[in-house]
Amino acid sequence: DQQVKQNSPSLSVQEGRISILNCDYTNSMFDYFLWYKKYPAEGPTFLISISSIKDKNEDGRFTVFLNKSAKHLSLHIVPSQPGDSAVYFCAASKGYSTLTFGKGTMLLVSP
Amino acid sequence: DAGVTQSPTHLIKTRGQQVTLRCSPKSGHDTVSWYQQALGQGPQFIFQYYEEEERQRGNFPDRFSGHQFPNYSSELNVNALLLGDSALYLCASSFGLSPPEQYFGPGTRLTVT
């Protein structure tokens, strides 16, 4: 039973445009959500997080939106850059516990 | 400032053998978590160590065991290896048991033949 779902295995975007990566979850007990970026041959790198008491968090070009009623979150990257090309993982935790990850979405940003 | 380090980078073992993977946490971190990432999947939580004790465990059999040392470094041991244990094993560190932001090492690629 997959509690965190990333239904798009891949996404292609042109440089300078917006990238929107989506994530759905089923466990209503999750109260903290994170996005990680992973390059080949490297471990996941923490990108941005959001608590369930908020609906938006921004950090530079990255913004995460949380819709609790829909159990949905999204990561917006504006503007997208070729260096953003990587696999993006959505993760969730409950009570600051361990992380439950989705399967990831591969983002390709073309020049 | 050294990040999370893991050794070895790659490992090839035969079915039925035992393996030990090692992890040194990021400087200042005292909590270590281990994850298994199979091909095409997201990382899956194995267990977490804090103050040299296993604090939480995911849905993995007892063949998977671990240890944390006084210097906060950690080992993951897998006994009686199965072909299905082939995966990337990731170590992540954090300070205390919260917040959940964890910092990952590059992983150890284990291949079981």
XYZ file of N, CA and C in Angstrom:
672
model
N 0.851 -1.184 0.000
C 0.000 0.000 0.000
C 0.893 1.242 0.000
N 0.860 1.974 -1.116
C 1.744 3.113 -1.242
C 1.085 4.340 -0.639
N 1.647 4.880 0.405
C 1.049 6.004 1.103
C 1.425 7.349 0.486
N 2.512 7.391 -0.257
C 2.938 8.614 -0.941
C 3.089 8.265 -2.418
N 2.376 8.994 -3.259
C 2.344 8.643 -4.678
C 2.793 9.808 -5.549
N 3.688 9.519 -6.451
C 4.078 10.476 -7.474
C 3.715 9.806 -8.795
N 2.619 10.239 -9.370
C 2.030 9.524 -10.498
C 2.697 9.817 -11.836
N 3.535 10.839 -11.883
C 4.236 11.147 -13.136
C 5.671 10.672 -13.034
N 6.046 9.634 -13.777
C 7.435 9.147 -13.710
C 8.427 10.157 -14.272
N 7.968 10.996 -15.203
C 8.897 11.947 -15.818
C 8.167 13.212 -16.241
N 8.956 14.273 -16.392
C 8.423 15.572 -16.793
C 9.509 16.296 -17.589
N 9.129 16.840 -18.738
C 10.086 17.609 -19.562
C 9.625 19.045 -19.645
N 10.557 19.973 -19.413
C 10.245 21.403 -19.392
C 11.373 22.156 -20.092
N 11.011 23.265 -20.707
C 12.048 24.099 -21.324
C 12.637 25.053 -20.302
N 13.894 25.353 -20.478
C 14.589 26.296 -19.607
C 13.812 27.612 -19.531
N 13.697 28.143 -18.306
C 13.009 29.406 -18.113
C 11.529 29.268 -17.799
N 10.959 28.087 -18.128
C 9.537 27.878 -17.846
C 9.349 27.328 -16.435
N 8.109 27.168 -16.037
C 7.798 26.635 -14.723
C 7.742 25.107 -14.764
N 8.322 24.476 -13.745
C 8.189 23.027 -13.557
C 7.251 22.809 -12.382
N 6.278 21.938 -12.563
C 5.346 21.604 -11.482
C 5.365 20.106 -11.267
N 5.822 19.714 -10.076
C 5.877 18.299 -9.728
C 4.808 18.029 -8.668
N 4.074 16.964 -8.867
C 2.930 16.674 -8.011
C 3.135 15.434 -7.143
N 2.433 15.434 -6.017
C 2.547 14.339 -5.054
C 1.210 14.210 -4.324
N 0.730 12.999 -4.175
C -0.494 12.723 -3.420
C -0.178 11.780 -2.271
N -0.911 11.911 -1.181
C -0.702 11.014 -0.054
C -2.042 10.518 0.466
N -2.000 9.385 1.122
C -3.245 8.780 1.598
C -3.383 8.814 3.115
N -2.284 8.927 3.829
C -2.312 8.865 5.289
C -2.560 10.258 5.865
N -3.718 10.466 6.451
C -4.063 11.785 6.989
C -3.264 12.132 8.243
N -2.515 11.163 8.777
C -1.690 11.425 9.952
C -0.374 12.117 9.599
N -0.016 12.135 8.321
C 1.200 12.839 7.926
C 1.055 14.318 8.258
N 2.100 14.894 8.877
C 2.012 16.298 9.249
C 3.220 17.107 8.812
N 4.105 16.489 8.053
C 5.286 17.214 7.574
C 5.669 16.610 6.245
N 5.972 17.487 5.281
C 6.228 17.023 3.919
C 7.514 17.639 3.405
N 8.254 16.857 2.637
C 9.562 17.298 2.173
C 9.743 16.933 0.702
N 10.589 17.700 0.044
C 11.021 17.362 -1.312
C 12.541 17.190 -1.307
N 12.965 16.119 -1.969
C 14.377 15.834 -2.125
C 14.687 15.765 -3.614
N 15.924 16.147 -3.948
C 16.404 16.064 -5.328
C 17.553 15.056 -5.356
N 17.581 14.233 -6.384
C 18.639 13.229 -6.463
C 19.269 13.207 -7.846
N 20.598 13.417 -7.869
C 21.374 13.252 -9.099
C 21.900 11.819 -9.130
N 22.215 11.302 -10.320
C 22.792 9.956 -10.413
C 24.056 9.834 -9.575
N 24.237 8.709 -8.934
C 25.432 8.394 -8.146
C 25.578 9.293 -6.913
N 24.528 9.993 -6.543
C 24.560 10.784 -5.316
C 23.361 10.419 -4.461
N 23.446 10.724 -3.163
C 22.291 10.531 -2.309
C 21.296 11.660 -2.487
N 20.055 11.477 -2.049
C 19.056 12.546 -2.131
C 19.511 13.778 -1.347
N 19.208 14.948 -1.902
C 19.544 16.223 -1.263
C 18.268 16.927 -0.853
N 18.185 17.325 0.417
C 16.993 18.022 0.903
C 16.818 19.344 0.160
N 15.588 19.608 -0.255
C 15.290 20.801 -1.051
C 14.441 21.805 -0.275
N 13.276 21.381 0.152
C 12.332 22.271 0.807
C 11.312 21.431 1.551
N 10.729 21.994 2.615
C 9.749 21.261 3.389
C 8.579 22.165 3.750
N 7.506 21.541 4.243
C 6.340 22.305 4.674
C 5.630 21.539 5.767
N 5.224 22.272 6.784
C 4.435 21.693 7.864
C 2.961 21.700 7.472
N 2.207 20.798 8.057
C 0.776 20.717 7.721
C -0.027 21.918 8.199
N 0.576 22.782 9.025
C -0.152 23.964 9.480
C -0.050 25.104 8.471
N 0.768 24.894 7.442
C 0.926 25.902 6.397
C 0.368 25.373 5.080
N 0.150 26.273 4.136
C -0.264 25.826 2.814
C 0.720 26.230 1.726
N 1.768 26.954 2.118
C 2.760 27.396 1.135
C 4.073 27.679 1.847
N 5.155 27.316 1.173
C 6.486 27.664 1.669
C 7.394 27.930 0.473
N 8.121 29.032 0.555
C 8.981 29.446 -0.562
C 10.431 29.468 -0.151
N 11.304 29.119 -1.097
C 12.730 29.240 -0.890
C 13.366 29.492 -2.257
N 13.580 30.773 -2.544
C 14.177 31.119 -3.831
C 13.275 30.732 -4.983
N 13.797 29.934 -5.889
C 13.029 29.520 -7.069
C 12.043 28.387 -6.758
N 12.101 27.852 -5.556
C 11.300 26.690 -5.195
C 10.153 27.078 -4.256
N 8.955 26.618 -4.586
C 7.786 26.839 -3.752
C 7.038 25.521 -3.613
N 6.665 25.186 -2.402
C 5.848 23.994 -2.181
C 4.465 24.436 -1.711
N 3.437 23.848 -2.307
C 2.051 24.111 -1.961
C 1.445 22.855 -1.366
N 0.671 23.030 -0.294
C 0.017 21.892 0.350
C -1.487 22.113 0.380
N -2.237 21.148 -0.120
C -3.696 21.155 -0.067
C -4.120 19.956 0.766
N -4.360 20.201 2.058
C -4.642 19.094 2.970
C -5.962 18.407 2.668
N -6.943 19.169 2.258
C -8.251 18.563 1.993
C -8.162 17.585 0.827
N -7.290 17.887 -0.124
C -7.113 17.007 -1.279
C -5.986 16.008 -1.062
N -5.287 16.124 0.059
C -4.101 15.310 0.338
C -3.145 15.376 -0.853
N -2.797 16.576 -1.218
C -1.983 16.826 -2.408
C -0.974 17.921 -2.125
N 0.238 17.715 -2.602
C 1.222 18.790 -2.566
C 1.940 18.877 -3.901
N 2.474 20.049 -4.160
C 3.177 20.255 -5.418
C 4.417 21.109 -5.175
N 5.396 20.895 -6.007
C 6.631 21.668 -5.993
C 6.707 22.455 -7.291
N 6.841 23.782 -7.169
C 6.981 24.640 -8.326
C 8.414 25.153 -8.404
N 8.994 25.057 -9.568
C 10.341 25.573 -9.795
C 10.245 26.636 -10.887
N 10.568 27.886 -10.497
C 10.465 28.996 -11.437
C 11.652 29.952 -11.272
N 12.406 30.272 -12.328
C 12.377 29.597 -13.618
C 13.189 28.307 -13.573
N 12.833 27.353 -14.375
C 13.571 26.090 -14.427
C 14.913 26.285 -15.135
N 15.914 25.575 -14.653
C 17.264 25.656 -15.219
C 17.741 24.251 -15.568
N 18.614 24.105 -16.549
C 19.110 22.772 -16.917
C 19.704 22.014 -15.730
N 20.332 22.730 -14.797
C 20.894 22.094 -13.610
C 19.849 21.512 -12.673
N 18.585 21.841 -12.904
C 17.502 21.273 -12.083
C 17.151 19.860 -12.534
N 17.691 19.424 -13.656
C 17.399 18.084 -14.169
C 17.893 17.037 -13.172
N 16.978 16.262 -12.649
C 17.274 15.291 -11.587
C 15.998 14.511 -11.304
N 16.092 13.560 -10.397
C 14.894 12.868 -9.911
C 14.446 13.565 -8.625
N 13.175 13.896 -8.548
C 12.624 14.577 -7.383
C 11.721 13.618 -6.604
N 12.012 13.494 -5.318
C 11.231 12.628 -4.442
C 10.408 13.470 -3.477
N 9.174 13.100 -3.352
C 8.292 13.650 -2.332
C 8.358 12.704 -1.134
N 8.404 13.264 0.077
C 8.451 12.436 1.279
C 7.526 13.023 2.336
N 7.048 12.175 3.226
C 6.142 12.614 4.285
C 6.514 11.948 5.594
N 6.188 12.633 6.692
C 6.421 12.036 8.005
C 5.258 12.381 8.928
N 5.104 11.598 9.984
C 4.091 11.904 11.007
C 4.773 12.000 12.354
N 4.468 13.082 13.063
C 5.073 13.278 14.369
C 6.572 13.353 14.319
N 7.116 13.965 13.290
C 8.565 14.097 13.157
C 9.237 12.740 13.245
N 8.609 11.784 12.665
C 9.122 10.428 12.648
C 9.926 10.200 11.381
N 9.987 8.983 10.944
C 10.778 8.655 9.771
C 10.057 9.074 8.493
N 10.755 8.954 7.401
C 10.246 9.451 6.125
C 9.663 8.334 5.276
N 8.525 8.624 4.650
C 7.923 7.732 3.660
C 8.021 8.432 2.317
N 8.662 7.780 1.369
C 8.961 8.403 0.077
C 8.022 7.919 -1.020
N 7.823 8.788 -2.024
C 7.207 8.372 -3.270
C 8.259 7.752 -4.173
N 7.825 7.336 -5.385
C 8.744 6.661 -6.299
C 9.624 7.631 -7.090
N 9.276 8.904 -7.039
C 10.107 9.898 -7.718
C 9.582 10.289 -9.079
N 9.933 11.509 -9.495
C 9.637 12.024 -10.832
C 10.936 12.546 -11.425
N 11.260 12.055 -12.619
C 12.470 12.521 -13.279
C 12.166 13.787 -14.065
N 12.809 14.880 -13.704
C 12.627 16.163 -14.381
C 13.775 16.395 -15.350
N 13.417 16.722 -16.580
C 14.419 17.071 -17.584
C 14.144 18.483 -18.068
N 15.106 19.375 -17.838
C 14.984 20.756 -18.278
C 15.924 20.955 -19.472
N 15.335 21.239 -20.604
C 16.133 21.376 -21.821
C 16.412 22.853 -22.120
N 17.626 23.135 -22.635
C 18.007 24.530 -22.934
C 17.142 25.101 -24.058
N 33.351 20.994 6.244
C 32.372 20.247 7.024
C 31.991 18.986 6.264
N 32.409 17.832 6.790
C 32.154 16.580 6.092
C 30.677 16.245 6.156
N 30.155 15.816 5.034
C 28.778 15.354 4.999
C 28.706 13.904 5.423
N 27.615 13.268 5.086
C 27.433 11.859 5.406
C 28.306 11.022 4.463
N 29.079 10.123 5.037
C 29.922 9.261 4.216
C 29.514 7.809 4.416
N 29.638 7.028 3.346
C 29.281 5.620 3.394
C 30.375 4.798 2.724
N 30.568 3.583 3.244
C 31.519 2.668 2.615
C 30.993 1.238 2.717
N 31.312 0.395 1.739
C 31.974 0.757 0.488
C 30.993 1.410 -0.494
N 31.501 1.805 -1.643
C 30.650 2.410 -2.662
C 29.832 1.343 -3.384
N 30.512 0.269 -3.733
C 29.875 -0.844 -4.425
C 30.287 -2.147 -3.755
N 29.419 -3.135 -3.873
C 29.688 -4.422 -3.242
C 28.953 -5.509 -4.019
N 29.639 -6.599 -4.282
C 28.994 -7.743 -4.925
C 29.110 -8.940 -3.989
N 27.980 -9.548 -3.677
C 27.938 -10.690 -2.777
C 27.156 -11.828 -3.428
N 27.359 -13.015 -2.882
C 26.641 -14.191 -3.356
C 25.472 -14.485 -2.429
N 24.406 -14.985 -3.003
C 23.220 -15.373 -2.213
C 23.624 -16.234 -1.029
N 23.077 -15.912 0.150
C 23.374 -16.667 1.364
C 24.487 -16.051 2.212
N 25.273 -15.168 1.611
C 26.350 -14.521 2.365
C 25.811 -13.431 3.276
N 26.725 -12.867 4.050
C 26.397 -11.771 4.953
C 27.175 -10.530 4.511
N 26.619 -9.346 4.790
C 27.277 -8.102 4.385
C 27.147 -7.060 5.492
N 28.168 -6.206 5.597
C 28.146 -5.087 6.547
C 28.430 -3.799 5.799
N 27.555 -2.847 5.954
C 27.717 -1.533 5.345
C 27.949 -0.517 6.451
N 28.722 0.531 6.140
C 29.104 1.482 7.168
C 28.713 2.906 6.809
N 28.492 3.696 7.858
C 28.036 5.072 7.653
C 28.604 5.969 8.746
N 29.100 7.127 8.343
C 29.496 8.165 9.296
C 28.586 9.365 9.088
N 27.922 9.821 10.148
C 26.956 10.919 9.983
C 27.652 12.252 9.740
N 26.859 13.192 9.303
C 27.329 14.566 9.137
C 27.780 15.091 10.492
N 28.807 15.931 10.487
C 29.329 16.502 11.726
C 28.221 17.200 12.510
N 28.113 16.869 13.799
C 27.095 17.480 14.645
C 25.804 16.690 14.727
N 25.664 15.681 13.876
C 24.453 14.855 13.887
C 24.652 13.624 14.762
N 23.562 13.189 15.416
C 23.662 12.064 16.320
C 22.678 10.943 16.009
N 21.876 11.141 14.993
C 20.852 10.150 14.633
C 21.124 9.636 13.231
N 21.056 8.331 13.075
C 21.313 7.712 11.778
C 20.127 6.840 11.388
N 19.688 7.011 10.151
C 18.620 6.183 9.591
C 19.143 5.480 8.354
N 18.640 4.291 8.123
C 19.034 3.519 6.943
C 17.815 3.302 6.048
N 18.051 3.394 4.746
C 16.995 3.205 3.755
C 17.497 2.258 2.664
N 16.563 1.517 2.096
C 16.846 0.676 0.937
C 16.114 1.262 -0.264
N 16.849 1.477 -1.360
C 16.213 1.981 -2.567
C 16.395 0.974 -3.692
N 15.323 0.270 -4.008
C 15.346 -0.664 -5.131
C 15.207 0.124 -6.431
N 15.589 -0.498 -7.536
C 15.557 0.172 -8.831
C 14.148 0.654 -9.170
N 14.033 1.938 -9.502
C 12.749 2.497 -9.892
C 11.817 2.804 -8.736
N 12.306 2.685 -7.521
C 11.489 2.935 -6.329
C 12.071 4.078 -5.520
N 11.272 4.595 -4.607
C 11.791 5.563 -3.664
C 12.473 4.851 -2.505
N 13.276 5.570 -1.735
C 13.904 4.954 -0.554
C 12.860 4.421 0.422
N 13.135 3.261 0.979
C 12.235 2.648 1.948
C 12.957 2.518 3.278
N 12.309 2.990 4.345
C 12.912 3.055 5.665
C 13.175 1.667 6.229
N 14.420 1.450 6.714
C 14.780 0.173 7.352
C 14.726 0.321 8.867
N 15.576 1.175 9.428
C 15.547 1.459 10.865
C 16.328 2.732 11.163
N 16.165 3.185 12.393
C 16.774 4.423 12.852
C 17.470 4.186 14.186
N 18.673 4.766 14.336
C 19.426 4.641 15.568
C 19.672 5.996 16.209
N 19.474 6.037 17.497
C 19.704 7.249 18.287
C 20.181 6.801 19.663
N 21.217 7.425 20.149
C 21.802 7.062 21.449
C 22.109 5.565 21.502
N 22.630 5.065 20.411
C 23.098 3.684 20.293
C 21.981 2.644 20.406
N 20.750 3.091 20.262
C 19.629 2.152 20.321
C 18.779 2.261 19.058
N 18.206 1.155 18.650
C 17.254 1.166 17.543
C 15.959 1.786 18.035
N 15.582 2.919 17.442
C 14.417 3.654 17.920
C 13.165 3.321 17.125
N 13.330 3.117 15.842
C 12.192 2.796 14.990
C 12.653 1.806 13.937
N 11.696 1.010 13.462
C 12.025 0.001 12.472
C 10.933 -0.060 11.430
N 11.321 -0.182 10.195
C 10.361 -0.347 9.107
C 10.022 -1.810 8.914
N 9.348 -2.104 7.826
C 8.872 -3.448 7.557
C 9.952 -4.295 6.883
N 11.000 -4.586 7.598
C 12.103 -5.404 7.099
C 12.312 -6.583 8.049
N 12.710 -7.739 7.499
C 12.892 -8.933 8.348
C 14.092 -8.795 9.278
N 14.171 -9.715 10.227
C 15.250 -9.693 11.214
C 16.620 -9.946 10.610
N 16.653 -10.361 9.344
C 17.963 -10.529 8.686
C 18.691 -9.190 8.604
N 17.922 -8.123 8.694
C 18.499 -6.778 8.677
C 18.707 -6.326 10.124
N 19.932 -6.027 10.467
C 20.224 -5.567 11.818
C 21.234 -4.430 11.730
N 21.358 -3.720 12.831
C 22.265 -2.577 12.794
C 22.905 -2.318 14.133
N 23.725 -1.302 14.114
C 24.425 -0.923 15.336
C 24.833 0.535 15.207
N 24.829 1.241 16.333
C 25.381 2.594 16.356
C 26.466 2.658 17.419
N 27.563 3.274 17.088
C 28.709 3.361 17.973
C 28.699 4.681 18.743
N 29.507 4.759 19.814
C 29.541 5.994 20.626
C 29.881 7.251 19.828
N 30.587 7.103 18.713
C 30.907 8.285 17.899
C 29.808 8.572 16.870
N 28.662 7.927 17.033
C 27.452 8.104 16.223
C 27.511 7.404 14.864
N 28.638 6.861 14.478
C 28.678 6.117 13.221
C 27.827 4.861 13.355
N 27.512 4.244 12.227
C 26.561 3.139 12.260
C 26.926 2.075 11.239
N 26.475 0.877 11.497
C 26.610 -0.243 10.574
C 25.250 -0.836 10.289
N 25.098 -1.318 9.065
C 23.922 -2.088 8.666
C 24.422 -3.465 8.284
N 23.861 -4.495 8.899
C 24.224 -5.876 8.595
C 23.035 -6.591 7.966
N 23.311 -7.331 6.921
C 22.268 -8.152 6.312
C 22.784 -9.582 6.230
N 22.046 -10.511 6.839
C 22.418 -11.932 6.824
C 21.629 -12.681 5.760
N 22.165 -13.841 5.384
C 21.467 -14.735 4.455
C 20.919 -13.973 3.251
N 21.813 -13.328 2.532
C 21.423 -12.453 1.435
C 20.570 -13.169 0.396
N 19.552 -12.443 -0.062
C 18.679 -12.911 -1.136
C 18.914 -12.040 -2.368
N 18.541 -12.568 -3.529
C 18.682 -11.777 -4.751
C 17.932 -10.459 -4.629
N 16.795 -10.499 -3.957
C 15.959 -9.308 -3.797
C 16.545 -8.240 -2.890
N 17.665 -8.565 -2.231
C 18.333 -7.558 -1.401
C 19.205 -6.630 -2.232
N 19.356 -6.918 -3.511
C 20.126 -6.052 -4.395
C 19.451 -4.692 -4.470
N 20.174 -3.646 -4.107
C 19.591 -2.306 -4.037
C 20.668 -1.303 -3.689
N 20.269 -0.039 -3.678
C 21.125 1.034 -3.163
C 20.742 1.238 -1.700
N 21.707 1.167 -0.805
C 21.451 1.353 0.613
C 21.941 2.737 1.008
N 21.005 3.521 1.499
C 21.273 4.912 1.841
C 21.270 5.103 3.346
N 22.252 5.869 3.797
C 22.314 6.259 5.196
C 21.967 7.744 5.267
N 21.193 8.129 6.255
C 20.829 9.531 6.438
C 21.060 9.911 7.893
N 21.498 11.144 8.109
C 21.712 11.573 9.486
C 20.918 12.838 9.783
N 20.680 13.046 11.059
C 19.971 14.230 11.525
C 20.382 14.484 12.966
N 19.944 15.635 13.508
C 20.253 15.940 14.897
C 19.021 15.641 15.738
N 19.125 14.722 16.669
C 17.990 14.335 17.483
C 16.954 13.603 16.639
N 15.782 13.454 17.199
C 14.734 12.703 16.511
C 13.800 13.615 15.734
N 14.017 14.915 15.811
C 13.214 15.876 15.054
C 14.061 17.107 14.797
N 13.829 17.918 13.809
C 12.826 17.737 12.768
C 13.203 16.631 11.811
N 12.347 16.296 10.874
C 12.619 15.138 10.038
C 13.553 15.380 8.866
N 14.022 16.633 8.661
C 14.952 16.836 7.562
C 16.187 15.987 7.803
N 16.478 15.097 6.871
C 17.617 14.209 6.989
C 18.577 14.449 5.843
N 19.852 14.237 6.118
C 20.901 14.459 5.132
C 21.472 13.106 4.739
N 21.457 12.841 3.448
C 21.796 11.522 2.939
C 23.236 11.428 2.454
N 23.788 10.231 2.595
C 25.060 9.905 1.988
C 24.845 9.444 0.558
N 25.945 9.143 -0.146
C 25.840 8.747 -1.559
C 25.334 7.325 -1.762
N 25.320 6.542 -0.691
C 24.792 5.193 -0.807
C 25.836 4.137 -1.094
N 25.479 2.894 -0.814
C 26.263 1.713 -1.177
C 25.414 0.866 -2.104
N 25.951 0.603 -3.283
C 25.230 -0.244 -4.251
C 25.579 -1.688 -3.982
N 24.598 -2.469 -3.522
C 24.802 -3.895 -3.233
C 24.178 -4.725 -4.347
N 24.989 -5.610 -4.901
C 24.495 -6.556 -5.904
C 24.653 -7.961 -5.353
N 23.560 -8.711 -5.330
C 23.581 -10.099 -4.854
C 23.396 -11.015 -6.060
N 24.353 -11.913 -6.266
C 24.285 -12.819 -7.431
C 24.045 -14.270 -7.000
